[in-house]
Tab-separated table of C-alpha atoms and ligand atoms in Angstrom:
chain	number	residue	atom	x	y	z
A	1	THR	CA	36.783	-30.339	13.718
A	2	SER	CA	39.454	-31.580	15.839
A	3	SER	CA	42.822	-32.627	14.366
A	4	ARG	CA	41.421	-36.213	14.561
A	5	THR	CA	39.172	-35.448	11.769
A	6	GLN	CA	41.685	-33.460	9.679
A	7	TRP	CA	42.520	-36.132	6.959
A	8	TRP	CA	38.748	-36.708	6.518
A	9	ARG	CA	37.959	-33.326	6.235
A	10	ASP	CA	41.057	-32.594	3.552
A	11	ALA	CA	39.942	-36.025	1.853
A	12	HIS	CA	36.370	-35.085	0.323
A	13	PHE	CA	36.107	-37.930	-1.697
A	14	GLY	CA	35.649	-41.891	-0.622
A	15	MET	CA	34.417	-45.158	-1.889
A	16	PHE	CA	31.367	-46.901	-0.515
A	17	MET	CA	31.225	-50.587	-1.473
A	18	HIS	CA	28.307	-52.746	-1.154
A	19	PHE	CA	29.305	-56.188	-1.020
A	20	GLY	CA	27.645	-59.332	0.468
A	21	LEU	CA	25.927	-62.336	0.288
A	22	TYR	CA	22.960	-60.480	-1.451
A	23	SER	CA	25.582	-59.613	-4.231
A	24	ALA	CA	25.296	-63.361	-5.389
A	25	TYR	CA	21.703	-62.984	-6.621
A	26	ARG	CA	22.633	-60.393	-9.245
A	27	GLY	CA	19.603	-58.442	-8.113
A	28	GLU	CA	17.227	-61.330	-9.277
A	29	TYR	CA	15.528	-63.623	-7.187
A	30	THR	CA	13.479	-66.719	-8.972
A	31	ARG	CA	10.552	-67.674	-6.787
A	32	PRO	CA	9.342	-71.056	-6.525
A	33	ASP	CA	6.588	-70.162	-9.123
A	34	GLY	CA	8.814	-68.742	-11.695
A	35	THR	CA	8.373	-65.286	-11.326
A	36	VAL	CA	11.011	-63.018	-10.878
A	37	CYS	CA	11.555	-60.043	-7.966
A	38	ARG	CA	14.246	-57.685	-8.131
A	39	ASP	CA	16.110	-55.902	-5.752
A	40	ALA	CA	19.489	-55.449	-4.531
A	41	GLU	CA	21.003	-55.586	-1.006
A	42	TRP	CA	17.643	-55.642	0.420
A	43	ILE	CA	16.356	-58.850	-1.630
A	44	GLU	CA	15.964	-61.130	1.214
A	45	ARG	CA	13.542	-58.776	2.788
A	46	GLN	CA	11.838	-56.975	-0.503
A	47	CYS	CA	11.340	-60.579	-2.178
A	48	ALA	CA	10.329	-62.601	0.889
A	49	ILE	CA	13.361	-64.977	0.491
A	50	PRO	CA	12.604	-67.876	2.798
A	51	ALA	CA	15.441	-67.724	5.415
A	52	ALA	CA	16.617	-71.224	4.533
A	53	THR	CA	16.795	-70.507	1.141
A	54	TYR	CA	18.953	-67.073	1.820
A	55	GLU	CA	21.087	-69.375	3.691
A	56	ALA	CA	21.543	-72.275	1.237
A	57	LYS	CA	22.846	-69.403	-1.279
A	58	ALA	CA	26.046	-69.010	0.866
A	59	ALA	CA	27.106	-72.296	-0.580
A	60	SER	CA	27.387	-71.014	-4.020
A	61	PHE	CA	28.813	-67.802	-2.947
A	62	ASN	CA	32.178	-67.664	-4.429
A	63	PRO	CA	33.244	-64.406	-5.569
A	64	SER	CA	36.849	-65.919	-6.502
A	65	SER	CA	37.628	-62.897	-8.969
A	66	PHE	CA	37.860	-60.352	-5.929
A	67	ASP	CA	40.859	-58.533	-5.970
A	68	ALA	CA	41.666	-56.236	-3.342
A	69	SER	CA	44.421	-54.277	-5.069
A	70	ALA	CA	42.366	-53.850	-8.050
A	71	VAL	CA	39.547	-52.480	-5.914
A	72	ILE	CA	41.996	-49.932	-4.273
A	73	GLY	CA	43.737	-49.181	-7.507
A	74	ALA	CA	40.073	-48.226	-8.936
A	75	ALA	CA	39.539	-45.786	-5.815
A	76	LYS	CA	42.922	-44.323	-6.362
A	77	ALA	CA	42.219	-43.656	-10.059
A	78	ALA	CA	39.125	-42.089	-8.936
A	79	GLY	CA	40.854	-39.773	-6.535
A	80	GLN	CA	39.334	-41.336	-3.484
A	81	LYS	CA	41.297	-41.420	-0.367
A	82	TYR	CA	39.271	-43.745	1.543
A	83	LEU	CA	37.213	-46.804	1.278
A	84	VAL	CA	34.019	-47.681	3.507
A	85	ILE	CA	33.069	-51.393	2.750
A	86	THR	CA	30.025	-53.343	4.199
A	87	ALA	CA	31.335	-55.781	6.708
A	88	LYS	CA	27.755	-56.705	7.899
A	89	HIS	CA	24.481	-55.485	6.101
A	90	HIS	CA	21.156	-56.127	7.479
A	91	ASP	CA	21.218	-59.612	6.421
A	92	GLY	CA	23.684	-60.451	9.243
A	93	PHE	CA	26.088	-61.891	7.179
A	94	ALA	CA	29.732	-61.212	7.904
A	95	MET	CA	32.065	-60.452	5.147
A	96	TRP	CA	35.160	-61.829	7.534
A	97	PRO	CA	35.284	-64.776	9.854
A	98	THR	CA	33.969	-63.479	12.900
A	99	ALA	CA	34.595	-65.947	15.888
A	100	VAL	CA	31.202	-64.638	16.971
A	101	ASN	CA	28.630	-66.804	15.096
A	102	ASN	CA	29.116	-69.044	11.785
A	103	TRP	CA	26.739	-66.865	9.550
A	104	ASN	CA	30.116	-65.515	8.120
A	105	ILE	CA	31.792	-65.899	4.808
A	106	ARG	CA	34.234	-68.171	6.258
A	107	ASP	CA	32.091	-70.851	7.934
A	108	ARG	CA	29.123	-70.611	5.009
A	109	THR	CA	30.731	-69.956	1.407
A	110	PRO	CA	33.212	-72.216	-0.672
A	111	PHE	CA	35.024	-68.773	-0.929
A	112	LYS	CA	36.465	-68.924	2.679
A	113	ARG	CA	38.716	-65.998	1.992
A	114	ASP	CA	38.705	-62.661	4.395
A	115	ILE	CA	37.810	-59.706	2.406
A	116	LEU	CA	38.281	-57.340	5.063
A	117	ALA	CA	41.790	-58.616	5.848
A	118	GLU	CA	42.592	-58.324	1.843
A	119	LEU	CA	41.327	-55.214	1.671
A	120	ALA	CA	43.552	-53.996	4.781
A	121	VAL	CA	46.502	-55.185	3.167
A	122	ALA	CA	46.105	-53.632	-0.318
A	123	ALA	CA	44.686	-50.308	1.295
A	124	ARG	CA	47.731	-50.061	3.526
A	125	ALA	CA	50.055	-50.756	0.599
A	126	GLN	CA	48.433	-48.147	-1.802
A	127	GLY	CA	47.988	-45.353	0.880
A	128	VAL	CA	44.221	-45.351	0.992
A	129	LYS	CA	42.265	-45.435	4.576
A	130	LEU	CA	39.761	-48.204	4.942
A	131	GLY	CA	36.677	-47.894	7.215
A	132	PHE	CA	33.848	-50.457	7.923
A	133	TYR	CA	29.914	-50.316	7.118
A	134	TYR	CA	28.368	-52.089	10.279
A	135	SER	CA	24.504	-52.608	10.340
A	136	ILE	CA	22.903	-52.527	14.023
A	137	TRP	CA	19.537	-54.003	12.596
A	138	ASP	CA	20.189	-57.630	11.883
A	139	TRP	CA	17.912	-60.126	10.231
A	140	HIS	CA	19.680	-63.152	11.222
A	141	ASP	CA	20.220	-62.963	14.769
A	142	PRO	CA	17.226	-64.426	16.477
A	143	ASP	CA	17.926	-61.984	19.435
A	144	ALA	CA	17.821	-58.818	17.047
A	145	GLN	CA	14.070	-59.654	15.777
A	146	PRO	CA	11.450	-57.493	16.953
A	147	GLY	CA	9.876	-59.231	19.981
A	148	GLY	CA	13.302	-60.916	20.545
A	149	SER	CA	13.439	-62.026	23.832
A	150	ASN	CA	17.163	-61.048	24.573
A	151	TYR	CA	18.156	-58.115	22.728
A	152	ALA	CA	20.850	-57.482	25.061
A	153	ALA	CA	22.296	-60.497	24.346
A	154	TYR	CA	22.730	-59.350	20.510
A	155	VAL	CA	24.000	-56.213	21.560
A	156	THR	CA	26.886	-58.072	23.492
A	157	ARG	CA	27.480	-59.835	20.297
A	158	MET	CA	27.462	-56.701	18.099
A	159	LYS	CA	30.291	-55.298	20.398
A	160	ALA	CA	32.370	-58.368	19.978
A	161	GLN	CA	32.039	-57.998	16.149
A	162	VAL	CA	32.693	-54.598	16.472
A	163	ARG	CA	35.906	-55.484	18.617
A	164	GLU	CA	37.064	-57.739	15.928
A	165	LEU	CA	36.683	-55.184	13.396
A	166	LEU	CA	38.642	-52.768	15.274
A	167	THR	CA	41.405	-54.768	16.627
A	168	ASN	CA	42.023	-57.267	13.953
A	169	TYR	CA	42.686	-55.076	10.685
A	170	GLY	CA	44.944	-52.471	11.627
A	171	ASP	CA	43.905	-48.883	11.962
A	172	ILE	CA	40.120	-48.626	10.982
A	173	ALA	CA	39.580	-45.058	9.534
A	174	VAL	CA	35.565	-44.930	9.859
A	175	MET	CA	33.165	-47.181	11.464
A	176	TRP	CA	30.071	-46.219	9.706
A	177	PHE	CA	26.713	-47.887	11.326
A	178	ASP	CA	23.383	-48.081	9.864
A	179	GLY	CA	20.012	-49.528	10.642
A	180	GLU	CA	19.704	-47.974	13.859
A	181	TRP	CA	16.136	-46.821	13.066
A	182	GLU	CA	14.586	-50.232	12.808
A	183	ALA	CA	16.415	-52.188	15.888
A	184	PRO	CA	15.023	-51.742	19.141
A	185	TRP	CA	17.841	-49.619	19.698
A	186	THR	CA	17.999	-46.833	21.785
A	187	ALA	CA	19.903	-43.258	22.094
A	188	GLN	CA	21.498	-44.395	25.256
A	189	GLN	CA	22.622	-47.679	23.387
A	190	GLY	CA	23.991	-45.615	20.553
A	191	ALA	CA	25.944	-43.669	23.165
A	192	GLN	CA	27.291	-46.456	24.744
A	193	LEU	CA	28.557	-47.998	21.303
A	194	GLU	CA	30.017	-44.996	20.584
A	195	ASP	CA	31.677	-44.757	23.758
A	196	TYR	CA	33.105	-48.423	22.987
A	197	VAL	CA	34.480	-47.628	19.621
A	198	ARG	CA	36.444	-44.581	20.957
A	199	THR	CA	37.844	-46.822	23.777
A	200	LEU	CA	39.233	-49.227	21.417
A	201	SER	CA	40.137	-47.079	18.621
A	202	PRO	CA	40.308	-43.122	19.693
A	203	GLY	CA	41.218	-42.366	15.999
A	204	THR	CA	38.361	-43.815	14.119
A	205	ILE	CA	35.858	-41.517	12.869
A	206	VAL	CA	32.106	-42.287	13.709
A	207	ASN	CA	28.938	-41.543	11.518
A	208	ASN	CA	25.684	-40.208	13.250
A	209	ARG	CA	23.758	-43.316	12.560
A	210	VAL	CA	25.199	-44.841	15.718
A	211	GLY	CA	22.826	-43.235	17.857
A	212	THR	CA	19.818	-41.173	16.716
A	213	ARG	CA	21.235	-38.938	14.292
A	214	GLY	CA	21.396	-36.177	16.257
A	215	ILE	CA	24.089	-33.476	15.945
A	216	ALA	CA	25.523	-34.960	18.860
A	217	ASP	CA	25.889	-38.577	17.504
A	218	GLY	CA	29.070	-39.324	16.141
A	219	ASP	CA	31.608	-37.350	14.273
A	220	PHE	CA	29.347	-36.606	11.015
A	221	GLY	CA	25.963	-36.527	9.635
A	222	THR	CA	25.122	-38.570	6.763
A	223	PRO	CA	22.668	-37.114	4.060
A	224	GLU	CA	21.715	-39.985	1.658
A	225	GLN	CA	21.347	-39.401	-2.223
A	226	GLU	CA	21.525	-35.609	-1.964
A	227	ILE	CA	23.692	-32.638	-1.231
A	228	PRO	CA	22.118	-30.767	1.521
A	229	ALA	CA	21.162	-27.195	0.874
A	230	THR	CA	21.811	-26.054	4.309
A	231	PRO	CA	24.376	-28.387	6.100
A	232	ALA	CA	23.411	-28.731	10.044
A	233	ASP	CA	25.730	-26.269	12.022
A	234	GLY	CA	29.173	-26.888	12.719
A	235	GLN	CA	28.299	-30.480	12.065
A	236	LEU	CA	30.901	-32.335	9.820
A	237	TRP	CA	28.617	-34.394	6.952
A	238	GLU	CA	29.252	-37.032	4.214
A	239	SER	CA	26.602	-37.569	1.325
A	240	CYS	CA	26.738	-41.043	0.275
A	241	MET	CA	25.447	-41.702	-3.556
A	242	THR	CA	25.044	-44.743	-5.672
A	243	VAL	CA	26.842	-44.510	-9.116
A	244	ASN	CA	23.521	-46.111	-10.681
A	245	ASP	CA	20.337	-46.886	-8.870
A	246	HIS	CA	21.000	-49.395	-6.526
A	247	TRP	CA	23.467	-50.087	-3.359
A	248	GLY	CA	24.343	-53.494	-3.904
A	249	PHE	CA	24.793	-55.302	-7.336
A	250	ALA	CA	21.982	-55.451	-9.607
A	251	ALA	CA	22.589	-56.809	-13.169
A	252	TYR	CA	19.762	-55.075	-14.776
A	253	ASP	CA	20.695	-51.739	-13.631
A	254	THR	CA	22.790	-50.013	-16.125
A	255	ASN	CA	21.561	-46.755	-15.051
A	256	TYR	CA	25.071	-45.147	-14.742
A	257	LYS	CA	25.596	-41.547	-13.662
A	258	SER	CA	28.163	-39.833	-16.441
A	259	SER	CA	31.676	-38.513	-15.182
A	260	ALA	CA	30.779	-35.196	-15.766
A	261	THR	CA	27.679	-35.793	-13.277
A	262	LEU	CA	29.987	-37.489	-10.745
A	263	THR	CA	32.351	-34.884	-11.156
A	264	ARG	CA	29.622	-32.102	-10.596
A	265	ASN	CA	28.505	-33.884	-7.485
A	266	LEU	CA	31.992	-33.954	-5.932
A	267	VAL	CA	32.785	-30.145	-6.774
A	268	GLY	CA	29.472	-28.944	-5.264
A	269	ILE	CA	29.694	-31.042	-1.963
A	270	ALA	CA	33.797	-30.239	-1.356
A	271	ALA	CA	32.251	-26.521	-2.083
A	272	SER	CA	30.207	-26.819	0.739
A	273	SER	CA	32.787	-28.582	2.853
A	274	GLY	CA	31.204	-31.951	2.480
A	275	ASN	CA	32.521	-35.299	1.866
A	276	TYR	CA	31.270	-37.337	-0.952
A	277	LEU	CA	31.184	-41.192	-0.285
A	278	LEU	CA	30.230	-42.933	-3.761
A	279	ASN	CA	29.093	-46.179	-3.901
A	280	VAL	CA	29.898	-49.473	-6.316
A	281	GLY	CA	28.451	-52.719	-5.890
A	282	PRO	CA	31.014	-55.758	-6.947
A	283	ASP	CA	28.957	-58.562	-8.795
A	284	GLU	CA	28.794	-62.141	-7.449
A	285	ARG	CA	32.367	-62.997	-8.852
A	286	GLY	CA	33.626	-60.195	-6.540
A	287	VAL	CA	34.358	-57.741	-9.886
A	288	ILE	CA	33.233	-54.069	-9.793
A	289	PRO	CA	30.946	-53.484	-12.763
A	290	SER	CA	33.423	-51.902	-15.562
A	291	THR	CA	31.435	-49.153	-16.300
A	292	ALA	CA	31.468	-47.861	-12.891
A	293	VAL	CA	35.176	-48.277	-12.695
A	294	SER	CA	35.226	-45.821	-15.590
A	295	ARG	CA	33.047	-43.367	-14.645
A	296	LEU	CA	34.994	-43.196	-11.419
A	297	ALA	CA	38.200	-43.027	-13.363
A	298	GLY	CA	36.660	-40.155	-15.674
A	299	VAL	CA	36.351	-38.333	-12.198
A	300	GLY	CA	40.181	-38.906	-11.424
A	301	THR	CA	40.875	-37.479	-14.772
A	302	TRP	CA	39.138	-34.319	-14.416
A	303	LEU	CA	40.843	-34.241	-10.640
A	304	ASN	CA	44.256	-34.709	-12.222
A	305	THR	CA	43.650	-32.106	-15.146
A	306	ASN	CA	42.566	-29.374	-12.816
A	307	GLY	CA	44.915	-29.659	-10.352
A	308	ALA	CA	42.804	-30.710	-7.770
A	309	ALA	CA	44.412	-34.122	-6.785
B	401	LIG	C1	20.351	-47.481	4.418
B	401	LIG	C2	20.199	-49.309	3.700
B	401	LIG	O1	19.245	-49.781	4.239
B	401	LIG	C3	20.770	-49.238	2.523
B	401	LIG	O2	20.814	-50.723	2.056
B	401	LIG	C4	21.706	-48.805	2.072
B	401	LIG	O3	22.893	-49.477	3.003
B	401	LIG	C5	22.085	-47.313	2.629
B	401	LIG	C6	23.412	-46.890	2.488
B	401	LIG	O4	21.667	-47.396	3.980
B	401	LIG	O5	19.102	-47.148	3.839
B	401	LIG	C7	19.023	-45.796	4.094
B	401	LIG	C8	19.218	-45.276	5.433
B	401	LIG	C9	18.612	-43.803	5.603
B	401	LIG	C10	17.998	-43.373	4.662
B	401	LIG	C11	17.403	-43.929	3.595
B	401	LIG	C12	17.915	-45.418	3.141
B	401	LIG	N1	17.431	-41.856	4.882
B	401	LIG	O6	18.048	-41.410	6.035
B	401	LIG	O7	16.549	-41.473	4.249
């Protein structure tokens, strides 16, 4: 518990945002035979979408209604102090114009804008901290595949992307790694990546999925969809949860938690000195579903009414 993590421990509440090329499917893939397969941010893998088909989808991904100020405003209205956006999920698609490859929003979509730059400007203007989710597992880079001939070359590219994220967008509050469990990723590579982040950006708080989720990996543990009964000794922790039943946008998923449930989760987590990272998934236009926004706003109303904001 260093002063470096003070703001994060005080914050207790952040917005998680799963937004990527998968959002363009709206949770449904219609196969060539006309049958429909449903999933969200895992749709490429779970629905066995051919790589060429998934790549072609990028040409129609145009989330032109994305409004970074509105996103940050929704977080603020909920009482959330930081935002963690999926810069790159398992599909490997970069939501910023990375120079490392052309599998990114600028080179492949008609949208072309830099989601991360827009969020950085809006977050700074409204006093919300910004963090990036980055998947170590990568379904797109040939060298990252099981049996890929040159995983070291992929790791070099990954570090180059992490450098972009930590140097091109101002202060980055959190690096939230994921997908360490499937990649041919070792504890040593995790420790090296964590050191790399520390060197580039000493103030950035790092989650434990950078390595092997040990007590010494990163700054905080990441229980998922649960409030741990007995938090690990001395380790900071953050529970990530969905507002409905999926991380990425799925039009058919209207199973939104009530504001009361979300508030109870937040209060329970904060009472155990944890953080609550509550996810929303913008749709193919870049808009957070209005029900999600209003359920979050209900939490903010409770916080304000009870003097907890
Ligand atoms: C991962 C991703 O695969 C998923 O798409 C989403 O981004 C989520 C936040 O993280 O999924 C996980 C990761 C860890 C566990 C379960 C699902 N886990 O520890 O049980």
